[in-house]
CSV table of C-alpha atoms and ligand atoms in Angstrom, one decimal:
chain,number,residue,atom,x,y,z
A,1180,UNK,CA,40.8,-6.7,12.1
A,1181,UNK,CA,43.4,-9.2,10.9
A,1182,UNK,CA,44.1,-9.8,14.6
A,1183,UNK,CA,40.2,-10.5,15.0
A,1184,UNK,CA,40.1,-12.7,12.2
A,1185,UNK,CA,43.3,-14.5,12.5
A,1186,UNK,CA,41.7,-15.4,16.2
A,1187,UNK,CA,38.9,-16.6,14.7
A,1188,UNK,CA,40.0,-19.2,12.5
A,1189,UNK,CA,42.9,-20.7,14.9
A,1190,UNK,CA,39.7,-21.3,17.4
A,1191,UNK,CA,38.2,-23.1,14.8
A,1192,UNK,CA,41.5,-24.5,14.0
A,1193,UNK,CA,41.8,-25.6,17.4
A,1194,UNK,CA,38.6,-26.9,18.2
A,1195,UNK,CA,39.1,-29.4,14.5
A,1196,UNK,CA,42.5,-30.1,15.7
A,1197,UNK,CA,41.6,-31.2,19.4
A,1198,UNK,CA,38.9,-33.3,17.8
A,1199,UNK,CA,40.9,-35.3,15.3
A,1200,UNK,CA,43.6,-35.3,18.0
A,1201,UNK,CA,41.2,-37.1,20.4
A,1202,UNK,CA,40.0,-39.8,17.7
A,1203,UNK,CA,43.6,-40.1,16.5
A,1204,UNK,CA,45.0,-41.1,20.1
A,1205,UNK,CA,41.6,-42.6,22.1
A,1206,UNK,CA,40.3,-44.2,18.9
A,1207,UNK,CA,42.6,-44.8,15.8
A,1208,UNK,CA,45.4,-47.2,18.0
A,1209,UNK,CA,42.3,-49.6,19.6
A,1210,UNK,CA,41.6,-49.7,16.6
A,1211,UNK,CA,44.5,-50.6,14.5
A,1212,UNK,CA,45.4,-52.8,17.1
A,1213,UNK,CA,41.9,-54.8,16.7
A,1214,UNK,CA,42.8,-54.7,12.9
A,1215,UNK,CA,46.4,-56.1,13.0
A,1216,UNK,CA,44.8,-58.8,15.3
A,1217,UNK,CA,41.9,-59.8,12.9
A,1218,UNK,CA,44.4,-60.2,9.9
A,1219,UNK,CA,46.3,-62.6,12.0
A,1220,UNK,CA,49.3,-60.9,12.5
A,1221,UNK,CA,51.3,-63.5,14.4
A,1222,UNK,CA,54.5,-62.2,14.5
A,1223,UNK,CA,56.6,-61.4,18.5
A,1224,UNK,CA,54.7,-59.1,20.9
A,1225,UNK,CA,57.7,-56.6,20.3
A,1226,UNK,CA,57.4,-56.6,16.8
A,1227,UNK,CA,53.3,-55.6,17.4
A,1228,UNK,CA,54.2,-52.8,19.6
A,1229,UNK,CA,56.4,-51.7,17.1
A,1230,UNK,CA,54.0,-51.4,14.3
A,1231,UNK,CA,51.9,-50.1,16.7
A,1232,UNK,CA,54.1,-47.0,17.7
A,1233,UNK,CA,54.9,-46.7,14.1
A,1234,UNK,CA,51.5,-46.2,13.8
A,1235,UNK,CA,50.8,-43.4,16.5
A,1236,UNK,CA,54.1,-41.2,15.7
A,1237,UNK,CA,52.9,-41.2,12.3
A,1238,UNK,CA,49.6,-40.1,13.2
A,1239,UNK,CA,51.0,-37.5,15.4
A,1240,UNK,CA,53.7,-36.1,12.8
A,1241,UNK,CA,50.6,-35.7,10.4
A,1242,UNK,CA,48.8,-33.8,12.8
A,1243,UNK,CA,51.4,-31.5,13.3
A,1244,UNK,CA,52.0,-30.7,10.0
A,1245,UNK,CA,48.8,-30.2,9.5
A,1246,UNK,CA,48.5,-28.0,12.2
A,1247,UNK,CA,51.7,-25.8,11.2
A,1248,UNK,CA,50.0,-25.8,7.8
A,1249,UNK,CA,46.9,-24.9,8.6
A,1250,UNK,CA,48.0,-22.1,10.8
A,1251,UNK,CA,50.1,-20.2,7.9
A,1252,UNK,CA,47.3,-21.1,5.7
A,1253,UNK,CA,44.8,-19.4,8.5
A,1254,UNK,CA,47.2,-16.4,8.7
A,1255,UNK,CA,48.1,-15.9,5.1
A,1256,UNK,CA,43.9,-16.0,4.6
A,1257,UNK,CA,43.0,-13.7,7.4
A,1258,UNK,CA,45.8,-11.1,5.9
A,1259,UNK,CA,44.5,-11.4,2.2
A,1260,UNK,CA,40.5,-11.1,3.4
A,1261,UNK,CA,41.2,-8.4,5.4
A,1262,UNK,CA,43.4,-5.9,3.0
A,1263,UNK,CA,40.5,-6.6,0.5
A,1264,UNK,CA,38.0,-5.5,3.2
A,1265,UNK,CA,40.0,-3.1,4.9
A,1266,UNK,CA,40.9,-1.0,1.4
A,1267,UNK,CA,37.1,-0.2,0.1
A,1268,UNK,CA,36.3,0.2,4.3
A,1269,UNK,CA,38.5,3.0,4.0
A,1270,UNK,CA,37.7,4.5,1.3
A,1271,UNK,CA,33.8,4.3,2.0
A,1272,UNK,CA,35.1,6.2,4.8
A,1273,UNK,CA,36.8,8.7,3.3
A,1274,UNK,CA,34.4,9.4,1.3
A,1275,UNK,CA,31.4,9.7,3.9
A,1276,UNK,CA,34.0,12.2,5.4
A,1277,UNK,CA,34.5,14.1,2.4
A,1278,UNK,CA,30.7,14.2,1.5
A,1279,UNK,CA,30.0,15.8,5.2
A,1280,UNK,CA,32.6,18.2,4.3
A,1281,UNK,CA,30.4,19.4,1.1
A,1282,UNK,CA,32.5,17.7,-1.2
A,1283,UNK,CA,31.2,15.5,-4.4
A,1284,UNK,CA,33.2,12.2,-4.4
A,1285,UNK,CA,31.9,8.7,-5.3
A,1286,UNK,CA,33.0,5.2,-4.3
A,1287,UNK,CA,33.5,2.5,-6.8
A,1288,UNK,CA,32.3,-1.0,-6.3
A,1289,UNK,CA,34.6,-3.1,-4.6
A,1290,UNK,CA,33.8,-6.2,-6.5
A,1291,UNK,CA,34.3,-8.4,-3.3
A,1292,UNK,CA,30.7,-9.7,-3.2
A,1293,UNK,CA,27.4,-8.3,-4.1
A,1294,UNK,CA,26.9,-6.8,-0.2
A,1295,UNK,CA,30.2,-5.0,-0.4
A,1296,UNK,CA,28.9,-3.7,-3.8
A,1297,UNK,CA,25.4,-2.6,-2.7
A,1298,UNK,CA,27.0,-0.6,-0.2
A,1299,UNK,CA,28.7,1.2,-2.5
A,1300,UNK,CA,25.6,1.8,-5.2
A,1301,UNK,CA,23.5,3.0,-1.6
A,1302,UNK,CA,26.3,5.6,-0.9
A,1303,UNK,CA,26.7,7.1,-4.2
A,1304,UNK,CA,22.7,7.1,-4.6
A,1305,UNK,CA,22.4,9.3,-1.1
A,1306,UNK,CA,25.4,10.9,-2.2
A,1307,UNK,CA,23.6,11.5,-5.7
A,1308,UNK,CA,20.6,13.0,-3.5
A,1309,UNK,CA,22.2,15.0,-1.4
A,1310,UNK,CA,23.5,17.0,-4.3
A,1311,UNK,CA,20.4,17.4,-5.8
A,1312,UNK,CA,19.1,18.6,-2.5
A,1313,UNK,CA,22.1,21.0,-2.2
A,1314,UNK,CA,22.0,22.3,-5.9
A,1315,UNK,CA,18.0,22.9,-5.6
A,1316,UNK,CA,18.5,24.9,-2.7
A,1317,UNK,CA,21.0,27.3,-4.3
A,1318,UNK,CA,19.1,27.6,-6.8
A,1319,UNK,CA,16.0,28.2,-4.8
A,1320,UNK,CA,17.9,30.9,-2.6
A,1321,UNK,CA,18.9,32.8,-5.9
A,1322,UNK,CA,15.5,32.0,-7.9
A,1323,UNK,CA,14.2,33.7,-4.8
A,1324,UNK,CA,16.2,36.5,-4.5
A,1325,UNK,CA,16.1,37.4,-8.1
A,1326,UNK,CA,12.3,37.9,-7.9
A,1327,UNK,CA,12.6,39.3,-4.5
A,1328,UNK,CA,14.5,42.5,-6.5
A,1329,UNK,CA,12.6,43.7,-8.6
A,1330,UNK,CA,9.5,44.5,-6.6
A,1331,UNK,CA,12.0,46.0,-4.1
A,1332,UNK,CA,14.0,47.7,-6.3
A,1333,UNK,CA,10.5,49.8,-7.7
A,1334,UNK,CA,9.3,50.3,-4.2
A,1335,UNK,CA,12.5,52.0,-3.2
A,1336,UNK,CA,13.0,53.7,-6.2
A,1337,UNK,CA,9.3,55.0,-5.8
A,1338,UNK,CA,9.9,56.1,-2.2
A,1339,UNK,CA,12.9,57.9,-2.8
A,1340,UNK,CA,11.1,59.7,-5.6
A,1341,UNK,CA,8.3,60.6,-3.2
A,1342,UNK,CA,11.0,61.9,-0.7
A,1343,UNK,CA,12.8,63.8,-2.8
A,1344,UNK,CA,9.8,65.4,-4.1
A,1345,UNK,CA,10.2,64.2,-8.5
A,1346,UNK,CA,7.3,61.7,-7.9
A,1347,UNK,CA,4.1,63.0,-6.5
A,1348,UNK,CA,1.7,60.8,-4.4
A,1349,UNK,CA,-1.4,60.4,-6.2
A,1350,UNK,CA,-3.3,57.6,-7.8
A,1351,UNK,CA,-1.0,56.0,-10.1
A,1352,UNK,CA,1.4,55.7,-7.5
A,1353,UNK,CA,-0.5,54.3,-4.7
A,1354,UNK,CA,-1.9,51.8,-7.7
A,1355,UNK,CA,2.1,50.9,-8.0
A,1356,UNK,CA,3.5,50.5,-4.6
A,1357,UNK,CA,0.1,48.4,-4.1
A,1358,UNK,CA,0.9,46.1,-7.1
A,1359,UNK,CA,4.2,45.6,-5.4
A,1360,UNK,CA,3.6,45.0,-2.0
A,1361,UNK,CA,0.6,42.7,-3.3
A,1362,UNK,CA,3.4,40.7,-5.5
A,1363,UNK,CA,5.8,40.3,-2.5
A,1364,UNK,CA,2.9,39.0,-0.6
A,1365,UNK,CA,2.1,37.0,-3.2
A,1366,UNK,CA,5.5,35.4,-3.4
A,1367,UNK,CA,5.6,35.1,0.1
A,1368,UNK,CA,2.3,32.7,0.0
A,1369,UNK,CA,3.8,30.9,-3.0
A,1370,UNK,CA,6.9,30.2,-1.4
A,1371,UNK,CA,5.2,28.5,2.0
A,1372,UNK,CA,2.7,26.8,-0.6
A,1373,UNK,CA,5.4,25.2,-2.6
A,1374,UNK,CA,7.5,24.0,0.3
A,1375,UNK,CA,4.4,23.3,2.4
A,1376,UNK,CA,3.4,21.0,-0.5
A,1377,UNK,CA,6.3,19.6,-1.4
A,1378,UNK,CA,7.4,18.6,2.3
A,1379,UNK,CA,3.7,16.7,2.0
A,1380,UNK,CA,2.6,19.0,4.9
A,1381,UNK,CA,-0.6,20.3,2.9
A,1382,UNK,CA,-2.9,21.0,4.9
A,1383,UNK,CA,-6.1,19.4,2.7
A,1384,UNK,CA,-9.8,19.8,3.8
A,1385,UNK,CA,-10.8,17.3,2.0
A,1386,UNK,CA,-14.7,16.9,1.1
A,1387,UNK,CA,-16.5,14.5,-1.5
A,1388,UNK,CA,-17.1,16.8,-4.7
A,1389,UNK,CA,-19.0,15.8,-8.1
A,1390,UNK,CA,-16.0,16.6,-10.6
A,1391,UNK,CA,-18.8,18.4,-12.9
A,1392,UNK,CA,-19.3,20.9,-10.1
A,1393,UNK,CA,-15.5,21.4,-10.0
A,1394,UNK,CA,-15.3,22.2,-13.4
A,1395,UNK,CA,-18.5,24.5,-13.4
A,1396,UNK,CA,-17.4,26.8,-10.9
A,1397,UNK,CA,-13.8,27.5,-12.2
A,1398,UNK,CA,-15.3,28.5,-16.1
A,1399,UNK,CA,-18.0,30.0,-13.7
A,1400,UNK,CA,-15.0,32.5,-12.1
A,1401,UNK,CA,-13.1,32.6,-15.3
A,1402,UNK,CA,-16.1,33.8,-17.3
A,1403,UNK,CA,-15.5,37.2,-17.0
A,1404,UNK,CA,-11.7,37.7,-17.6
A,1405,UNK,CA,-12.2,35.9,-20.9
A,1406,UNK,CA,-14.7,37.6,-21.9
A,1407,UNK,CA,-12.7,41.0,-21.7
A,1408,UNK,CA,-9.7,39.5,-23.2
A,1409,UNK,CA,-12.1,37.9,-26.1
A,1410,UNK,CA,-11.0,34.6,-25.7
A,1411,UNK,CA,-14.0,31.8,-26.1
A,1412,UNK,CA,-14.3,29.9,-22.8
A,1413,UNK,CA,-15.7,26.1,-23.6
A,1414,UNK,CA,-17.1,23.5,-20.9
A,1415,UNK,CA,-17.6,20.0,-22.5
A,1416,UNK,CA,-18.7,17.9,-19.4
A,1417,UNK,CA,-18.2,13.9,-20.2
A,1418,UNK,CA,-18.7,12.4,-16.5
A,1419,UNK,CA,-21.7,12.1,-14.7
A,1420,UNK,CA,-22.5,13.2,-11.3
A,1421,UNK,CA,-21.5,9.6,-10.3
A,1422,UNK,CA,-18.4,10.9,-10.5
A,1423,UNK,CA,-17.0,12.0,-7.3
A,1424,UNK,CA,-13.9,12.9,-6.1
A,1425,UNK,CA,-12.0,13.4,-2.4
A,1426,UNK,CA,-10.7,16.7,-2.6
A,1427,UNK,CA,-9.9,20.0,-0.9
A,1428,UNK,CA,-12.1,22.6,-3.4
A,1429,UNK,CA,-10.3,25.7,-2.7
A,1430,UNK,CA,-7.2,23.8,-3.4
A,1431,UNK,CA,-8.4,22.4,-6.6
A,1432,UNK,CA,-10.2,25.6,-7.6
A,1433,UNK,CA,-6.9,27.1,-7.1
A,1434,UNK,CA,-5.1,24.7,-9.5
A,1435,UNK,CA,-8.2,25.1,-11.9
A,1436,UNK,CA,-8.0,29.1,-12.1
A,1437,UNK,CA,-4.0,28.7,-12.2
A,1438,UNK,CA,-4.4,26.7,-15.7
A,1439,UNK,CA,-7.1,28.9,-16.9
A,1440,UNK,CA,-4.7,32.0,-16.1
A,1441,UNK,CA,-2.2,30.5,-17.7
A,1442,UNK,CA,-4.5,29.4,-21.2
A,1443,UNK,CA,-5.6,32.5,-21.1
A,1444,UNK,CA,-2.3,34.5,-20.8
A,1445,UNK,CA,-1.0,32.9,-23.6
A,1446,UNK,CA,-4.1,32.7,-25.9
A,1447,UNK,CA,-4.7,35.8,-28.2
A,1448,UNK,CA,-8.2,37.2,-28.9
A,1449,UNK,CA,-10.3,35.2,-30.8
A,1450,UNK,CA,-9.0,32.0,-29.6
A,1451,UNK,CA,-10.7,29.1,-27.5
A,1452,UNK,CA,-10.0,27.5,-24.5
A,1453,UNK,CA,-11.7,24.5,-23.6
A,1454,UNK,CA,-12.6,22.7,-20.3
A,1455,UNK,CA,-13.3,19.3,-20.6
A,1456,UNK,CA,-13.8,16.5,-17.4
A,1457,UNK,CA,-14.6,12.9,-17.5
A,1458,UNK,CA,-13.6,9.6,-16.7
A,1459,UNK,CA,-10.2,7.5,-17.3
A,1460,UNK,CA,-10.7,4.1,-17.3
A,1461,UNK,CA,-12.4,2.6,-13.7
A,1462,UNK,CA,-10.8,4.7,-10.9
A,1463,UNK,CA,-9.5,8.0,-12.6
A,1464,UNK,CA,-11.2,11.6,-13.7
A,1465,UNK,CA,-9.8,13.8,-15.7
A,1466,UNK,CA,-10.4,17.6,-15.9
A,1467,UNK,CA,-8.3,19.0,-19.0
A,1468,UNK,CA,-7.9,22.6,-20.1
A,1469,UNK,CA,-7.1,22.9,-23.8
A,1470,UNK,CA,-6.3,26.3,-25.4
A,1471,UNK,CA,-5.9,27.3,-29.1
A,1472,UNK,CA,-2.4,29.9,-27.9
A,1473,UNK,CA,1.0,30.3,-28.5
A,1474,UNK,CA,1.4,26.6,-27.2
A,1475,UNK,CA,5.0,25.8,-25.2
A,1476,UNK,CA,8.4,24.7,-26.9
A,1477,UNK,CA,9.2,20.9,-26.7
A,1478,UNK,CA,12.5,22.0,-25.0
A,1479,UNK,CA,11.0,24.3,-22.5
A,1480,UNK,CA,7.7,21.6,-21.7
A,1481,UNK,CA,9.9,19.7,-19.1
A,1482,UNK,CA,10.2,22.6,-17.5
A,1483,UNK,CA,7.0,24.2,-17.0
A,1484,UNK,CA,7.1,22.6,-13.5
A,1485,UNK,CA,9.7,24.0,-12.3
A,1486,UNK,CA,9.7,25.9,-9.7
A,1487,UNK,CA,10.0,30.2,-11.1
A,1488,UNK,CA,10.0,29.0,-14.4
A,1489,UNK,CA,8.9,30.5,-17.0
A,1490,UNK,CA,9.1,30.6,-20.8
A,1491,UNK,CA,10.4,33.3,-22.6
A,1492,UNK,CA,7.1,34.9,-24.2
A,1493,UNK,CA,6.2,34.7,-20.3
A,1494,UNK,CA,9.0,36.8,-19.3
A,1495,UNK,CA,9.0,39.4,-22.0
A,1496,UNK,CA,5.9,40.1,-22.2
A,1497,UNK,CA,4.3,40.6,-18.9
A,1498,UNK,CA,5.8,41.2,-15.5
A,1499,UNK,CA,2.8,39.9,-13.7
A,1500,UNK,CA,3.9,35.5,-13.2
A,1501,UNK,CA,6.6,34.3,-10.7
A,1502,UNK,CA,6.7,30.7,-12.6
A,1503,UNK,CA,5.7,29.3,-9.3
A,1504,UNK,CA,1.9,29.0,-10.3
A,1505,UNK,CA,2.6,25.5,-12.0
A,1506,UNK,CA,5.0,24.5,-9.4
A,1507,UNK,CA,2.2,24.7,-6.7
A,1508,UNK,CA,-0.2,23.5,-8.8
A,1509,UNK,CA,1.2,20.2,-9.3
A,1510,UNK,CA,2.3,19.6,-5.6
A,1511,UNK,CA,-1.3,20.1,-4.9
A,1512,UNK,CA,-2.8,17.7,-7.3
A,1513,UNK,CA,-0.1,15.0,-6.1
A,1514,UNK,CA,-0.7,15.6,-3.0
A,1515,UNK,CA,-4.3,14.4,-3.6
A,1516,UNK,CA,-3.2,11.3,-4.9
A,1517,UNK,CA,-3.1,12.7,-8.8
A,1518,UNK,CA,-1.1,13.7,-11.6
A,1519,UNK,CA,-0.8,16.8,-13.6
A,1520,UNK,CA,0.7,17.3,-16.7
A,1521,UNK,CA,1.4,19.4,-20.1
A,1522,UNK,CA,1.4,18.4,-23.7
A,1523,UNK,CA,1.4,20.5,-26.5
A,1524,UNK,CA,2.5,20.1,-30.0
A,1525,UNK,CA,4.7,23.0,-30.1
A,1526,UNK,CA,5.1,26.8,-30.9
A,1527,UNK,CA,1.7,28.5,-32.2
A,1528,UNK,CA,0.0,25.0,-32.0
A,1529,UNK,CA,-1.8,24.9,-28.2
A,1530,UNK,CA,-1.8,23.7,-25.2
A,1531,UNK,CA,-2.7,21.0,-23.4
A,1532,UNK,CA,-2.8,20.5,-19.2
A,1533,UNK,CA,-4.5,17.4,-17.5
A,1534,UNK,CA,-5.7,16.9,-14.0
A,1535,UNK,CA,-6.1,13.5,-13.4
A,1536,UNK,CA,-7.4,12.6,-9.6
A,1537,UNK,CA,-8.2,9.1,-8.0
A,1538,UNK,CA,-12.0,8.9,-7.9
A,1539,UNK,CA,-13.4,8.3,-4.4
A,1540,UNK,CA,-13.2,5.2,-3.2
A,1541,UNK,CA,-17.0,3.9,-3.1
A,1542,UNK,CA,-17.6,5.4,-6.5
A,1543,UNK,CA,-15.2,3.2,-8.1
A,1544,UNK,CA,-17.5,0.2,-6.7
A,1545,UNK,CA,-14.6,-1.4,-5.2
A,1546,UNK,CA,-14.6,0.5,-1.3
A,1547,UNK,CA,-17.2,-0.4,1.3
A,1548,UNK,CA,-21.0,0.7,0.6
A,1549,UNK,CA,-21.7,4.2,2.1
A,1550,UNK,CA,-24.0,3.5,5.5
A,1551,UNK,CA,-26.9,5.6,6.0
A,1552,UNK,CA,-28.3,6.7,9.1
B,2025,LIG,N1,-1.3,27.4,-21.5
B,2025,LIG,C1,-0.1,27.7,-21.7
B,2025,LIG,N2,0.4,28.0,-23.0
B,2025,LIG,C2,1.7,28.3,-23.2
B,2025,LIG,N3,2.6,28.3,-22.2
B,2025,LIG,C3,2.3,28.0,-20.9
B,2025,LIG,C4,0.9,27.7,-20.6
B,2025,LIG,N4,0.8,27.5,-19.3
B,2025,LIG,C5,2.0,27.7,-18.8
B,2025,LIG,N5,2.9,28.0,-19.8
B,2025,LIG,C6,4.4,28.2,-19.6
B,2025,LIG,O1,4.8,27.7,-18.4
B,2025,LIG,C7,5.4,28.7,-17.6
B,2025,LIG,C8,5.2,28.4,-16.1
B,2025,LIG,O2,3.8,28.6,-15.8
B,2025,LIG,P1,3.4,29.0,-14.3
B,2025,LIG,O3,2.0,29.0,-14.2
B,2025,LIG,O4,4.2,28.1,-13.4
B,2025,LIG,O5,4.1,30.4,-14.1
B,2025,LIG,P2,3.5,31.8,-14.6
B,2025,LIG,O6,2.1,31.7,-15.1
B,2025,LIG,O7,4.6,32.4,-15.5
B,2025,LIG,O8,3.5,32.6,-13.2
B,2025,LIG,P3,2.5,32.4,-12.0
B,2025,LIG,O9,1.6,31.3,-12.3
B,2025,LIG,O10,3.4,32.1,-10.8
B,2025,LIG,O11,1.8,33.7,-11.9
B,2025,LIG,C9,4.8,30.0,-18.1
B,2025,LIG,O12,5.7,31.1,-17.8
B,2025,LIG,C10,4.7,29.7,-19.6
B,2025,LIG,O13,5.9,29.9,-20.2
B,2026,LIG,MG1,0.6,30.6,-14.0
């Protein structure tokens, strides 16, 4: 690179050289001559030529000098710029080597120029990502495998019981093997979902759906579980039928029962949840179910998205969640354009979960006017 560089400049050097070697010999004597003349220099013709060759050795010692000068100063340049370049080069280098290898290093900015040093902020960014990536995955890959045990571990331990004769087949165990075989399943559909979803590659059949008619039909379906548990099931509609939405139903109905599981998994008898929809400002709806339960830890809200999360009053006390139910449930509603999230106030004090979804376009007022015919 110094070679390349050093190159570079003695062209240029070169080139300016020639030049102001060309006026210096084809211009600057004529001229001086011309001058000496007008000021009515009268002195012998010898005398003349020697002012005159005074004149152009001067002009040519200059230029040489200048030359030799500008040559060190090209090469002394060329050597500095490159071993600033050629240092962070190298380590950018190493470092993209070192990150293929797995490893976690990060460059520091060079502080040779803002380019140089947005190079440096882009690698440690997709550095920064590439972690992330690596450190979900592992913890995916466990996640997964720690659910995948324990369904196994009770259908082996069932069949070896049936084999060597201490467990019987009858009801109750045909009722267990089929809760575990249904959970793996399950787990198994949850897993595609969640990666499905998250890679964007949802597959959404997406009709226009009045957002009261969502919320309907998922109290509609969760009627019946609450009623056994005791829990006061609530729809307060606030939007109008004008209020449409571009949605897959089965997806959203699966989001819908997902919340209402949840509010009602972690709302004791007696309490209320609630199911409200309506309209955010010009282009949103909101569907919101509120319950009156056990409510979720500030510390452990942030996580309730999380892929097998779940809090601990979740794990002790039933067996039946993979944590993967909110997961899904918010790649689908992004995946429509929307948002979901969770508030609550804290332990013992509720819960609070919001679907909010675009509105269709020509309800809004703002997209084309539908054509009929
Ligand atoms: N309404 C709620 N009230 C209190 N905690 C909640 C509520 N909804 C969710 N959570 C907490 O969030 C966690 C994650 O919920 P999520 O639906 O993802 O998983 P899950 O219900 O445990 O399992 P799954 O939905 O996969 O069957 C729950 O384990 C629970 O701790
Ligand atoms: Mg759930």
């Amino acid at each position: 690179m110094v070679t390349r560089l050093l190159i570079t400049q003695t062209l240029v050097l070169v080139v300016g050289l020639g030049t102001a070697w060309a006026v210096a010999t084809l211009v600057g004597p004529p001229l001086f001559h011309q001058h000496l003349q007008q000021g009515g220099h009268s002195g012998p013709p010898t005398e003349l030529k020697h002012v005159e060759d005074a004149f152009a050795s001067a002009s040519l010692i200059a230029l040489g000098v200048a030359l030799a000068i500008a040559l060190v100063t090209a090469f002394v340049v060329s050597l500095y710029l490159t071993s600033r370049i050629q240092r962070p080069l190298a380590e950018l280098a190493g470092a993209s080597d070192a990150v293929a290898r797995g490893q976690h290093v990060r460059v520091a900015a060079p502080r040779i120029g803002s380019e140089f040093d947005r190079v440096a902020t882009a690698f440690n960014e997709m550095a920064d990502r590439l972690d992330h990536v690596e450190v979900t995955r592992r913890r995916l890959l466990s996640d997964l495998a720690h659910e995948l045990r324990t369904p196994v571990a009770t259908l082996d331990g069932y069949l070896e019981g049936l084999e060597d004769g201490v467990v019987a087949w009858d009801e109750e165990t045909a009722r267990v093997l089929r809760e575990q075989t249904g959970r793996l399943v399950r787990l198994v559909e949850d897993v595609g979902d969640v990666s499905r979803a998250e890679e964007g590659q949802l597959q959404l059949d997406l009709e226009d759906v009045p957002v009261p008619v969502l919320a309907e039909s998922a109290v509609t379906s969760a009627r019946e579980s609450f009623s056994r548990k005791g829990v006061d099931l609530r729809l307060e509609l606030g939007s109008g039928p004008r209020d449409v939405v571009r949605v897959d139903r089965q997806r959203i109905a699966q989001v819908l029962s997902n919340l209402l599981g949840n509010a009602l998994r972690h709302t004791p008898a007696g309490g209320r949840v609630t199911v409200a929809a309506g309209r955010e400002g010009e282009d949103h709806v909101v569907i919101s179910v509120t319950d009156t339960g056990e409510g979720i830890d500030p510390h452990q809200l942030g996580h309730v998205f999380e892929r097998f999360y779940r809090g601990d009053t979740a794990r002790d006390r039933d067996h039946g969640g993979s944590g993967i139910g909110l997961t899904i449930s918010q790649a689908i509603v992004a995946a429509h354009g929307g948002s979901l999230t969770a508030a609550s106030d804290g332990v013992g004090r509720g819960a609070r979960f919001e679907v909010k979804l675009p509105v269709r376009e020509d309800a809004t007022g703002a997209g084309s006017a539908m054509t009929v015919g």
